[in-house]
mmCIF file of C-alpha atoms and ligand atoms in Angstrom:
data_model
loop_
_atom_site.group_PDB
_atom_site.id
_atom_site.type_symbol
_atom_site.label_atom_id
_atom_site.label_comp_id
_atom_site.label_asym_id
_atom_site.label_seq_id
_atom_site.Cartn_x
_atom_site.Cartn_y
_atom_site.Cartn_z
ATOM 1 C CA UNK A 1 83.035 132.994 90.535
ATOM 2 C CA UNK A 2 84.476 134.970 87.286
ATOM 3 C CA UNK A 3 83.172 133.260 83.936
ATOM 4 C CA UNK A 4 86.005 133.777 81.313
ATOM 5 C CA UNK A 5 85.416 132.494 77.421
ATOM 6 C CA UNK A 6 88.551 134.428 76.035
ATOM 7 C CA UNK A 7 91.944 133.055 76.493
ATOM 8 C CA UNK A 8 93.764 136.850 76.722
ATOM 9 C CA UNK A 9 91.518 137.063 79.698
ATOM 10 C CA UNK A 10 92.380 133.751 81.443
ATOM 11 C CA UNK A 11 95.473 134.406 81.120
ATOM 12 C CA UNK A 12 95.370 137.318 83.027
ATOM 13 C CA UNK A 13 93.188 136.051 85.663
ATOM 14 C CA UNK A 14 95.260 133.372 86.248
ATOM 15 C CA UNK A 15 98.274 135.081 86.480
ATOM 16 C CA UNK A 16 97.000 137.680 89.518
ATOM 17 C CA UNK A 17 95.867 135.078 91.491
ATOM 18 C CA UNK A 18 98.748 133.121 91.402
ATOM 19 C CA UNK A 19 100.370 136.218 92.786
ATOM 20 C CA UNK A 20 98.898 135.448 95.806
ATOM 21 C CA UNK A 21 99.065 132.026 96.226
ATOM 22 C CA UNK A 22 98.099 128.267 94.542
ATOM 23 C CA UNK A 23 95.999 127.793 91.787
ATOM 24 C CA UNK A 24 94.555 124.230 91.082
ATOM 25 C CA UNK A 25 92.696 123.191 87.754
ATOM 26 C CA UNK A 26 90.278 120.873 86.885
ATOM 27 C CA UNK A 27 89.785 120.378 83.162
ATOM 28 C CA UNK A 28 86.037 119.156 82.380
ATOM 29 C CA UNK A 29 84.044 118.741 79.229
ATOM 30 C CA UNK A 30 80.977 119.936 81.102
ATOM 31 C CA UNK A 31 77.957 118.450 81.817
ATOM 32 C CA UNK A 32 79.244 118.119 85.500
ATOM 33 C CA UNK A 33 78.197 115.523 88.434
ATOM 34 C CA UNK A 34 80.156 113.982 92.022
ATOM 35 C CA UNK A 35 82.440 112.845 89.710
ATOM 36 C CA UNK A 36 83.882 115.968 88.271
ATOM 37 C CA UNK A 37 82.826 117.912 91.880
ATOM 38 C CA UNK A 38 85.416 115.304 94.065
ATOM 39 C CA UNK A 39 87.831 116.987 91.971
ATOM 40 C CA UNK A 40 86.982 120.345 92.254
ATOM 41 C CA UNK A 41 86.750 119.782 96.288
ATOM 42 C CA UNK A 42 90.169 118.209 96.212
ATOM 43 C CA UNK A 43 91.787 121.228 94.041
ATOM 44 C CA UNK A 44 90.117 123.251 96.495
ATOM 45 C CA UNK A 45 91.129 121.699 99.715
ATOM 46 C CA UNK A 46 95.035 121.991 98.200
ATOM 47 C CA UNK A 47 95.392 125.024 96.859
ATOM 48 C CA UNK A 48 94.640 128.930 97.395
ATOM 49 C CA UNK A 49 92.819 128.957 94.906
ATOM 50 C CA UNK A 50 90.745 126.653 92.139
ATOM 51 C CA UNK A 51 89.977 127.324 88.054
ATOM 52 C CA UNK A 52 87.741 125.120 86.480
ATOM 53 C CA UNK A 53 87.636 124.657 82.648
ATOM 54 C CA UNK A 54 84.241 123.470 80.489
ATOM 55 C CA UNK A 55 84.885 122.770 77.045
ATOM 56 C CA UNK A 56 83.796 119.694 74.864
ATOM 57 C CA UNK A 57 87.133 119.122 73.120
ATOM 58 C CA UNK A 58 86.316 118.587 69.142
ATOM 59 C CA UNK A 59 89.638 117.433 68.377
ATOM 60 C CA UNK A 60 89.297 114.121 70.482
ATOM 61 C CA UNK A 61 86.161 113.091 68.831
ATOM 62 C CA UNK A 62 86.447 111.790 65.367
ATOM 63 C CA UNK A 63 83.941 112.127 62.912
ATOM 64 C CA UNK A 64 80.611 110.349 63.466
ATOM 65 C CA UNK A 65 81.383 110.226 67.156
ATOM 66 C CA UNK A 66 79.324 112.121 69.721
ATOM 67 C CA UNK A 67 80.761 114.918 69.807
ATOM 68 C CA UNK A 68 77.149 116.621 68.212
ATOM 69 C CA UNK A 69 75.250 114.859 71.211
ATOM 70 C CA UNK A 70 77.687 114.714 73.680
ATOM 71 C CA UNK A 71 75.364 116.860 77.320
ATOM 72 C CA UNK A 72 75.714 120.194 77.096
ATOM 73 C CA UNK A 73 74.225 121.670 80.820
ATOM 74 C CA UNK A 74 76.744 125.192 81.182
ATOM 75 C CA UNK A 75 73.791 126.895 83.481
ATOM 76 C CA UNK A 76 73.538 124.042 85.891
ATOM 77 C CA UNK A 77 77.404 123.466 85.676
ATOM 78 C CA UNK A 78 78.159 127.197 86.610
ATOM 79 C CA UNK A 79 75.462 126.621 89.421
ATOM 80 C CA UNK A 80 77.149 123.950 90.815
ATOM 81 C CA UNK A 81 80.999 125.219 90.614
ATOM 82 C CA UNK A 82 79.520 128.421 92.038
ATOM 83 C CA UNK A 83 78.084 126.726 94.903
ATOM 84 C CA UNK A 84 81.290 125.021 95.392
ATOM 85 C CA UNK A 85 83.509 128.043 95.522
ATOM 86 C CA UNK A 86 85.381 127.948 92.156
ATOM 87 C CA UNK A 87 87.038 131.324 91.484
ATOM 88 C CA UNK A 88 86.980 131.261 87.972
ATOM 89 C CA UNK A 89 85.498 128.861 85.306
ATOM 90 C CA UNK A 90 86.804 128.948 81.549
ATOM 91 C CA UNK A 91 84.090 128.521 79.051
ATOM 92 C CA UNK A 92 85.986 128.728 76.095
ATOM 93 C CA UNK A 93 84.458 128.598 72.644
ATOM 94 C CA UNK A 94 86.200 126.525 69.850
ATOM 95 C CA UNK A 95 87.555 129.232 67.717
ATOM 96 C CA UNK A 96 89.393 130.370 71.120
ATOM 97 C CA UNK A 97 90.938 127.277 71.658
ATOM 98 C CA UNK A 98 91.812 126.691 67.782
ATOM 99 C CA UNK A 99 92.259 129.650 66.192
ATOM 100 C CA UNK A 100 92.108 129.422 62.388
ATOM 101 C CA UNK A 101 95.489 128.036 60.820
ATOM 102 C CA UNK A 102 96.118 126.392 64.469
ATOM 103 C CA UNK A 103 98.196 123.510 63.263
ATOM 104 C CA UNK A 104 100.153 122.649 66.306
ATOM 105 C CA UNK A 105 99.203 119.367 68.209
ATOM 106 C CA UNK A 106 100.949 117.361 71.197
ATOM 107 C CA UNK A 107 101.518 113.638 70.443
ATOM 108 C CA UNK A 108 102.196 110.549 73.420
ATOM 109 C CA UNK A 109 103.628 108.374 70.913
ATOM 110 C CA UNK A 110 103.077 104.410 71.843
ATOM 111 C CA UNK A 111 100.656 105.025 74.910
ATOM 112 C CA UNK A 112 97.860 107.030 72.732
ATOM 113 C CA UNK A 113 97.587 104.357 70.830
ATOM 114 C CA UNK A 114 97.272 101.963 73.402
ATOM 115 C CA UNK A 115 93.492 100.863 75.160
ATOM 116 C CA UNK A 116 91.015 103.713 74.233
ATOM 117 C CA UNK A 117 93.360 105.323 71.663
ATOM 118 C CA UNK A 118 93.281 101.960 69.659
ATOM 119 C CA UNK A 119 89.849 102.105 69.945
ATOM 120 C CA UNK A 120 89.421 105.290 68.853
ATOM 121 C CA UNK A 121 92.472 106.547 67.263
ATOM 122 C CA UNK A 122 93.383 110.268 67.546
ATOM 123 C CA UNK A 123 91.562 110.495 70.571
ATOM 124 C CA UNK A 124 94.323 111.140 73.061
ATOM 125 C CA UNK A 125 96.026 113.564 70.578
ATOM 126 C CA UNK A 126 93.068 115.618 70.439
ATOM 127 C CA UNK A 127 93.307 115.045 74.883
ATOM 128 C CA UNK A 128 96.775 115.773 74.782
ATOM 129 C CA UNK A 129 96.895 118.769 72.944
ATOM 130 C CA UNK A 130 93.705 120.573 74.814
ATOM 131 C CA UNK A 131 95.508 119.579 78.125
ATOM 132 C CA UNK A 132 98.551 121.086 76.657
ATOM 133 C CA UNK A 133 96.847 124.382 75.846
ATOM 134 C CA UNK A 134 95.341 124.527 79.105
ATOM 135 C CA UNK A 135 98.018 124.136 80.709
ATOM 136 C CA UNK A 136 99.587 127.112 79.067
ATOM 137 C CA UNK A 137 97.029 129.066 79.879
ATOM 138 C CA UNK A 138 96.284 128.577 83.202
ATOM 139 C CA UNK A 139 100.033 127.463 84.071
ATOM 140 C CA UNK A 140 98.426 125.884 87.579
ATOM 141 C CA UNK A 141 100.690 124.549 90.698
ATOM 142 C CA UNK A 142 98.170 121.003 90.609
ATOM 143 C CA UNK A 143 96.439 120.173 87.966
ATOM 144 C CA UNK A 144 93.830 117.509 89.090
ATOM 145 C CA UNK A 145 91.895 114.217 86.649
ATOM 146 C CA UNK A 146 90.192 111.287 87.821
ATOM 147 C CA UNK A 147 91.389 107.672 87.756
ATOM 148 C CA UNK A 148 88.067 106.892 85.932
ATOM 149 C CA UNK A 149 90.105 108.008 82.630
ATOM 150 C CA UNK A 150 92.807 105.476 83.594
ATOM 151 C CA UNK A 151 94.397 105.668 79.881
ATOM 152 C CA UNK A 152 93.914 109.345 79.716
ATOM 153 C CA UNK A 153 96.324 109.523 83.286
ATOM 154 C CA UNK A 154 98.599 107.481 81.560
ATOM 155 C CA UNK A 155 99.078 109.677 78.431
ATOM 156 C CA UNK A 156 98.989 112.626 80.555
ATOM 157 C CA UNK A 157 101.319 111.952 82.803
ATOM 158 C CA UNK A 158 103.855 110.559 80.409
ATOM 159 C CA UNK A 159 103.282 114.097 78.793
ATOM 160 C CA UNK A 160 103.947 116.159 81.787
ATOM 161 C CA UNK A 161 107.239 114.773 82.251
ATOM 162 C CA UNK A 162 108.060 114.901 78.700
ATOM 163 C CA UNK A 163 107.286 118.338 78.421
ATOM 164 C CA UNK A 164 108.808 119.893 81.120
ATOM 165 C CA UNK A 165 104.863 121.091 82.693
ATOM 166 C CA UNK A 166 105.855 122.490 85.797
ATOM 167 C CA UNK A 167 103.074 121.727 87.802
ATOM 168 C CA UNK A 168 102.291 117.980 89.676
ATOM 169 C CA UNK A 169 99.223 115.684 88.364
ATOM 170 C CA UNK A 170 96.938 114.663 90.843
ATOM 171 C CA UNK A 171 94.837 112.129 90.201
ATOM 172 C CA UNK A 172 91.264 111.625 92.295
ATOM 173 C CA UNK A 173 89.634 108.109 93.046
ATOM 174 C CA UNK A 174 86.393 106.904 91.042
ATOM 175 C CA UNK A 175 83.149 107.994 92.044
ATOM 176 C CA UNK A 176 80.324 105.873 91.383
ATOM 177 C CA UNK A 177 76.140 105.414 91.787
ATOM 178 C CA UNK A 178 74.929 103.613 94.202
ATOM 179 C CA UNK A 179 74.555 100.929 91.794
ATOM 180 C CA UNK A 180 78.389 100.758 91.441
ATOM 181 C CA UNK A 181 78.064 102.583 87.801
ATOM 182 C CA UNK A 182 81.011 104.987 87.384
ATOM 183 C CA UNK A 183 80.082 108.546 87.139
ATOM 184 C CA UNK A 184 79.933 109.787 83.552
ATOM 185 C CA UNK A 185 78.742 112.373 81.672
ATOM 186 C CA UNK A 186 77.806 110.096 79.234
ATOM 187 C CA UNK A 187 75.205 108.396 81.563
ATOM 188 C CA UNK A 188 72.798 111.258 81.059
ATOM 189 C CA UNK A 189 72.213 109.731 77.101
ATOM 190 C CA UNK A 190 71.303 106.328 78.697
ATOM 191 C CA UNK A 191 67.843 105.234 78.942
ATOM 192 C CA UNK A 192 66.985 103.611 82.351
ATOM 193 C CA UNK A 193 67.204 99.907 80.956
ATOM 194 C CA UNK A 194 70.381 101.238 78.875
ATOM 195 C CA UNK A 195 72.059 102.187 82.774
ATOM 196 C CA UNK A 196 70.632 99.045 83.770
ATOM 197 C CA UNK A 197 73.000 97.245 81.522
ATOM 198 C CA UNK A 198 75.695 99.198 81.933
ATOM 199 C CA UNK A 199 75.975 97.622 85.182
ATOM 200 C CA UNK A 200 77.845 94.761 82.971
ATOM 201 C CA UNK A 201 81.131 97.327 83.084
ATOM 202 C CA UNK A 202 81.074 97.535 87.049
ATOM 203 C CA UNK A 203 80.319 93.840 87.436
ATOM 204 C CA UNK A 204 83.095 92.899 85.244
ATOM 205 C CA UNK A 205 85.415 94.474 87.545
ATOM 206 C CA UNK A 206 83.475 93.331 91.234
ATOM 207 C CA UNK A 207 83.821 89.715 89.482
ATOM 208 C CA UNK A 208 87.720 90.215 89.219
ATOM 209 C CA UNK A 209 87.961 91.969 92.528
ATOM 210 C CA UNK A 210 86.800 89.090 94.027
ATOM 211 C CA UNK A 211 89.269 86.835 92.500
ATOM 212 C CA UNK A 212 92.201 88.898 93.721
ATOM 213 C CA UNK A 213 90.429 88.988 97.276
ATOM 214 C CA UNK A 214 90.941 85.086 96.819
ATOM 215 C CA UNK A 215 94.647 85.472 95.846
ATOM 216 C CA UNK A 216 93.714 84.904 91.810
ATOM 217 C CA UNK A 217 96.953 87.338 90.467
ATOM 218 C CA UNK A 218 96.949 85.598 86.752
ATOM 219 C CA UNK A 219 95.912 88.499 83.803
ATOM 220 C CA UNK A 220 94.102 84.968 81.721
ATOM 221 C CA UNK A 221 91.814 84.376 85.020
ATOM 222 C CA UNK A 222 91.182 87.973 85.578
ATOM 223 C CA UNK A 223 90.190 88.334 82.039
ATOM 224 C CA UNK A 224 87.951 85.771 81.580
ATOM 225 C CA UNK A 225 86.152 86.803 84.603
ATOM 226 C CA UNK A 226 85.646 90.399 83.118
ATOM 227 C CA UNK A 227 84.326 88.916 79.327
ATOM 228 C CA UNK A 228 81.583 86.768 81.221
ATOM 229 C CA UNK A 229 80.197 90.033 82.595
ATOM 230 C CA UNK A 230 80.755 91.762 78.959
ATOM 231 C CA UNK A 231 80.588 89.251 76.502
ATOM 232 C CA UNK A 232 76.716 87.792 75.229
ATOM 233 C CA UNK A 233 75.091 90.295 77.289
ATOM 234 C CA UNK A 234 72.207 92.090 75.819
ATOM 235 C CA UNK A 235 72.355 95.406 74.144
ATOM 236 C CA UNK A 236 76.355 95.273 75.535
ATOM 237 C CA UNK A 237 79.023 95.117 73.043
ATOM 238 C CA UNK A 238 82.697 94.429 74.149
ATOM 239 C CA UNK A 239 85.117 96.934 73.426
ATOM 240 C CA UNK A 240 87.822 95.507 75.516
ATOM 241 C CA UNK A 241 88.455 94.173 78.939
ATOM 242 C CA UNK A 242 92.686 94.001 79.722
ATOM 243 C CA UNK A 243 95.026 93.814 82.452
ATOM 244 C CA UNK A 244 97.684 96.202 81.915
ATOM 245 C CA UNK A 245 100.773 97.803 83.606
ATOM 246 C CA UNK A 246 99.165 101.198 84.775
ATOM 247 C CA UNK A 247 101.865 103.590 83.491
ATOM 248 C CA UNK A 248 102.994 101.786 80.271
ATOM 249 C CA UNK A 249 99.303 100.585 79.052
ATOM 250 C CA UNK A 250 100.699 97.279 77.779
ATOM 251 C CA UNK A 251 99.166 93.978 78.566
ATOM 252 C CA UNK A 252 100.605 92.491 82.067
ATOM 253 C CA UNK A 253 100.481 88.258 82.871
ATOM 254 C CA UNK A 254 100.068 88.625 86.062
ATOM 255 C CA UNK A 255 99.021 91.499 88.915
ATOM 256 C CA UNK A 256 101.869 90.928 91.417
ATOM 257 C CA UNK A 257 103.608 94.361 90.256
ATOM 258 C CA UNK A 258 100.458 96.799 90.146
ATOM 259 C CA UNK A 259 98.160 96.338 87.342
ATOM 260 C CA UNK A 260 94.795 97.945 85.486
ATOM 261 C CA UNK A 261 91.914 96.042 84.903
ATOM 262 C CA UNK A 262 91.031 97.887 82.165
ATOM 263 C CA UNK A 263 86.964 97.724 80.326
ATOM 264 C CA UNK A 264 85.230 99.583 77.622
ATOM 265 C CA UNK A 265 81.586 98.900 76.094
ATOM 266 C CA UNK A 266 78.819 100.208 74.485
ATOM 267 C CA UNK A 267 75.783 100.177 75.353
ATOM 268 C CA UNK A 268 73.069 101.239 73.018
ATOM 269 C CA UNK A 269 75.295 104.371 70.979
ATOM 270 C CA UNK A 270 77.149 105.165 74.112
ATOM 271 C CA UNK A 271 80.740 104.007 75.034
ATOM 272 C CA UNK A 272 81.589 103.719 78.330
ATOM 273 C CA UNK A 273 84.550 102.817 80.257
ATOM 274 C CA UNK A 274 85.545 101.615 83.956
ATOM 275 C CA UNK A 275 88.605 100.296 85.550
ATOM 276 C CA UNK A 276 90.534 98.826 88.644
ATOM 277 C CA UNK A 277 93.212 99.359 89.883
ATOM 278 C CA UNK A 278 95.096 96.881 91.542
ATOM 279 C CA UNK A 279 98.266 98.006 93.594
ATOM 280 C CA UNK A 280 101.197 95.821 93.739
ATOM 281 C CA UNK A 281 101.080 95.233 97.750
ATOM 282 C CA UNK A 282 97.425 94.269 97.450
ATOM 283 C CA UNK A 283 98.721 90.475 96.860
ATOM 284 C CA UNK A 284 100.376 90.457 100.159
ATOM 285 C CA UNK A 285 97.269 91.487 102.003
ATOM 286 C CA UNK A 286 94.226 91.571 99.457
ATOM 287 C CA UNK A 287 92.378 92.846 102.362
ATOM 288 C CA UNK A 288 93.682 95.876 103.302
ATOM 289 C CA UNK A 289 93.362 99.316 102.315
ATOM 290 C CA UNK A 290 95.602 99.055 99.197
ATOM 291 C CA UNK A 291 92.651 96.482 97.671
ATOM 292 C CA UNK A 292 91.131 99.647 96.603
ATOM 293 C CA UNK A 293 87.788 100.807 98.695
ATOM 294 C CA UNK A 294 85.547 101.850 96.437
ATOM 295 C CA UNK A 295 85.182 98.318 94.860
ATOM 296 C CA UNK A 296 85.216 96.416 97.849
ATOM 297 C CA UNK A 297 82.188 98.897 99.054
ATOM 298 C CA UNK A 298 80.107 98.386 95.569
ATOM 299 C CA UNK A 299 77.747 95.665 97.145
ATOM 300 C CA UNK A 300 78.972 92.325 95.173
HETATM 301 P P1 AMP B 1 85.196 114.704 81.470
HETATM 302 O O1 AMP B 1 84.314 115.901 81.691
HETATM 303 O O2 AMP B 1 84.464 113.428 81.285
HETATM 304 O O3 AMP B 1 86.264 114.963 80.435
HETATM 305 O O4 AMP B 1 85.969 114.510 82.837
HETATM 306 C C1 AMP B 1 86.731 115.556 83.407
HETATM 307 C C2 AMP B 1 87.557 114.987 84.525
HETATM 308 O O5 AMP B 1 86.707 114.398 85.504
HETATM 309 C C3 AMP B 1 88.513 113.880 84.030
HETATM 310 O O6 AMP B 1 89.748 114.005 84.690
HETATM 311 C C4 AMP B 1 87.789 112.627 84.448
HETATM 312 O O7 AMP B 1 88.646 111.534 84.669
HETATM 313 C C5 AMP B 1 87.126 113.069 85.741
HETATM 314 N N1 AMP B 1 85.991 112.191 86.032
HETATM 315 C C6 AMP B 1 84.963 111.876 85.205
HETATM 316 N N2 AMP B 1 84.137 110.984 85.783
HETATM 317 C C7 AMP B 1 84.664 110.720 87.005
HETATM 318 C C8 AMP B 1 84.285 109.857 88.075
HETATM 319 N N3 AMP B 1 83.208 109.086 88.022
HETATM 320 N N4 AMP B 1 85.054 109.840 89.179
HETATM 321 C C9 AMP B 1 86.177 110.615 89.240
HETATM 322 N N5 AMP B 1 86.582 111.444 88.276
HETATM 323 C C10 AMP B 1 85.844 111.496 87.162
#
C-alpha cells in the first residue's frame, strides 16, 4: 500500500492506475473499525483497484465541536487497510486540502440544512466540499459511504448529480456491535456505562422496527416509539428522532413510500447518530428481505 499526504502526488497515482483499470474510494476521517472496513471490502470486491482517504475534515466541525478530540489512530488505520489490500491511502494534512486563500466551498442548498445540518449548521458544507475535493483528486469510477450517515448520502448524492461527478455512489449497509450499537468512530470517547446508554439510539429504532413488523406505517406512532427510548433516559439527551423521505430529508406521515427513521443523541459530550431504513415494499410483506436484516438480527 502507497501512503500519499500531497495532493500533486495523488493525483498522479490515481491517474496510472486508472490506466489500467477501476479505482474505488472510500473517504474516512480515520480512526477506522468493521464499519469503515465493509466499505473498503466492497470497493475492493468492485473495482481493480481501491484508494482510501484519512483525513478529519476541519471545515465540518464548528467551533467548540470535537474536532480537537475527535480519535486520531493513523498507525493502526494503515495496519488495517494494509492488511486489507488497499493500494493507496491519502493522508492528507490540512494545509493540503485548504491551501491558504482557499475560498471555494460546495453548498446542497435545502437538504444541508435539513436533520444533522440543522443540528449543526455548516456541517454538510464543510462534508460537501471535502467530498468535492476528493473527488477531484482521485476522480474514482465508485465512490463508496455507509448508510449509517443517512443525511450525509442524501446531501451527497443530490451533489453528484448536481455536479456532473462522473462516477456512481455506492452506499454500504450499517454495521453494528453485537449489542446492536452502530459502528462509530466516536464510540472509542465513550466510557463503558456511556456505550451502555447509547444503546437508547439502537433501541429507539428495534422499538419502531417492531411496529412496522406489526403493520404500524404512521410517522406519529413511529415517533413516539423512538422518544420513549430517547427521551428521560439518563445521561441521554434527544437531538432528534424523525421519519423522513430518504432522498429529500423532509418529514414523511406515513412509511408506505420508503422512509428514514432518522435519531441523533448525546451521550455524555459525544453525539451520535443511527437510522432505519424502511423500503417502500416492506409494508406489503414486513417480513421479507426488504424489512432490512440487520435490525431484524439485533436481538429485540
Ligand atoms: P467517518 O470516518 O465516520 O467519516 O466515516 C467514513 C465512512 O464510513 C462514511 O461513509 C460512513 O458512513 C461510513 N461508516 C461509518 N460508520 C459506519 C458503520 N457503522 N457502518 C457502515 N458504514 C459506516
Amino acid at each position: 500500500m502507497k501512503i500519499i499526504s500531497t495532493v500533486r502526488e495523488m493525483q498522479a497515482a490515481c491517474r496510472s492506475l486508472r490506466k489500467t483499470g477501476s479505482l474505488g474510494l472510500a473517504p474516512t476521517m480515520g480512526a477506522l473499525h468493521d464499519g469503515h472496513l465493509s466499505l473498503v471490502r466492497r470497493a475492493k470486491a468492485e473495482n481493480d483497484a481501491v484508494a482510501v482517504s484519512i483525513f478529519v475534515n476541519p471545515a465540518q466541525f464548528a467551533p467548540g465541536e470535537d474536532y480537537d478530540t475527535y480519535p486520531r489512530r493513523l498507525a493502526e488505520d494503515c495496519a488495517k487497510l494494509e492488511a486489507a489490500g488497499v493500494d493507496l491511502l491519502f493522508a492528507p494534512s490540512v494545509e493540503q486540502m485548504y491551501p491558504s486563500g482557499a475560498a471555494s466551498f460546495v453548498e446542497v442548498a435545502g437538504l444541508g440544512d435539513r436533520l444533522d445540518g440543522a443540528s449543526r449548521p455548516g456541517h454538510f458544507r464543510g462534508v460537501a466540499t471535502v467530498v468535492a475535493k476528493l473527488f477531484h483528486i482521485v476522480d474514482p469510477d465508485r465512490a463508496y459511504f455507509g448508510q449509517k450517515d443517512a443525511a450525509q448520502v442524501a446531501v451527497l448524492r443530490a451533489m453528484v448529480r448536481g455536479l456532473h461527478f462522473p462516477l456512481q455512489l455506492v452506499v454500504c449497509p450499517i454495521v453494528r456491535e453485537p449489542s446492536g450499537l452502530a459502528m462509530s468512530s466516536r464510540n472509542l470517547k465513550l466510557s463503558a456505562a456511556e456505550k451502555d446508554r447509547a444503546l437508547a439510539l439502537s433501541r429507539a429504532l428495534q422499538a419502531a422496527a417492531r411496529l412496522l413488523g406489526n403493520g404500524e406505517t404512521r410517522a406519529a406512532a413511529l415517533r413516539a416509539a423512538m422518544l420513549s427510548h430517547l427521551s428521560g433516559q439518563d445521561g441521554v439527551r434527544l437531538d432528534y428522532a424523525e421519519v423522513v423521505h430518504p432522498e429529500t430529508l423532509l418529514p414523511v406521515a406515513d412509511t408506505r413510500q420508503g422512509a428514514l427513521l432518522a435519531v441523533a443523541a448525546w451521550v455524555g459530550q459525544t453525539r451520535l447518530i443511527d437510522n432505519l431504513l424502511v423500503e417502500a415494499s416492506s409494508v406489503e410483506h414486513p417480513r421479507t428481505a426488504s424489512m432490512p436484516e440487520q435490525i431484524e438480527e439485533m436481538h429485540v
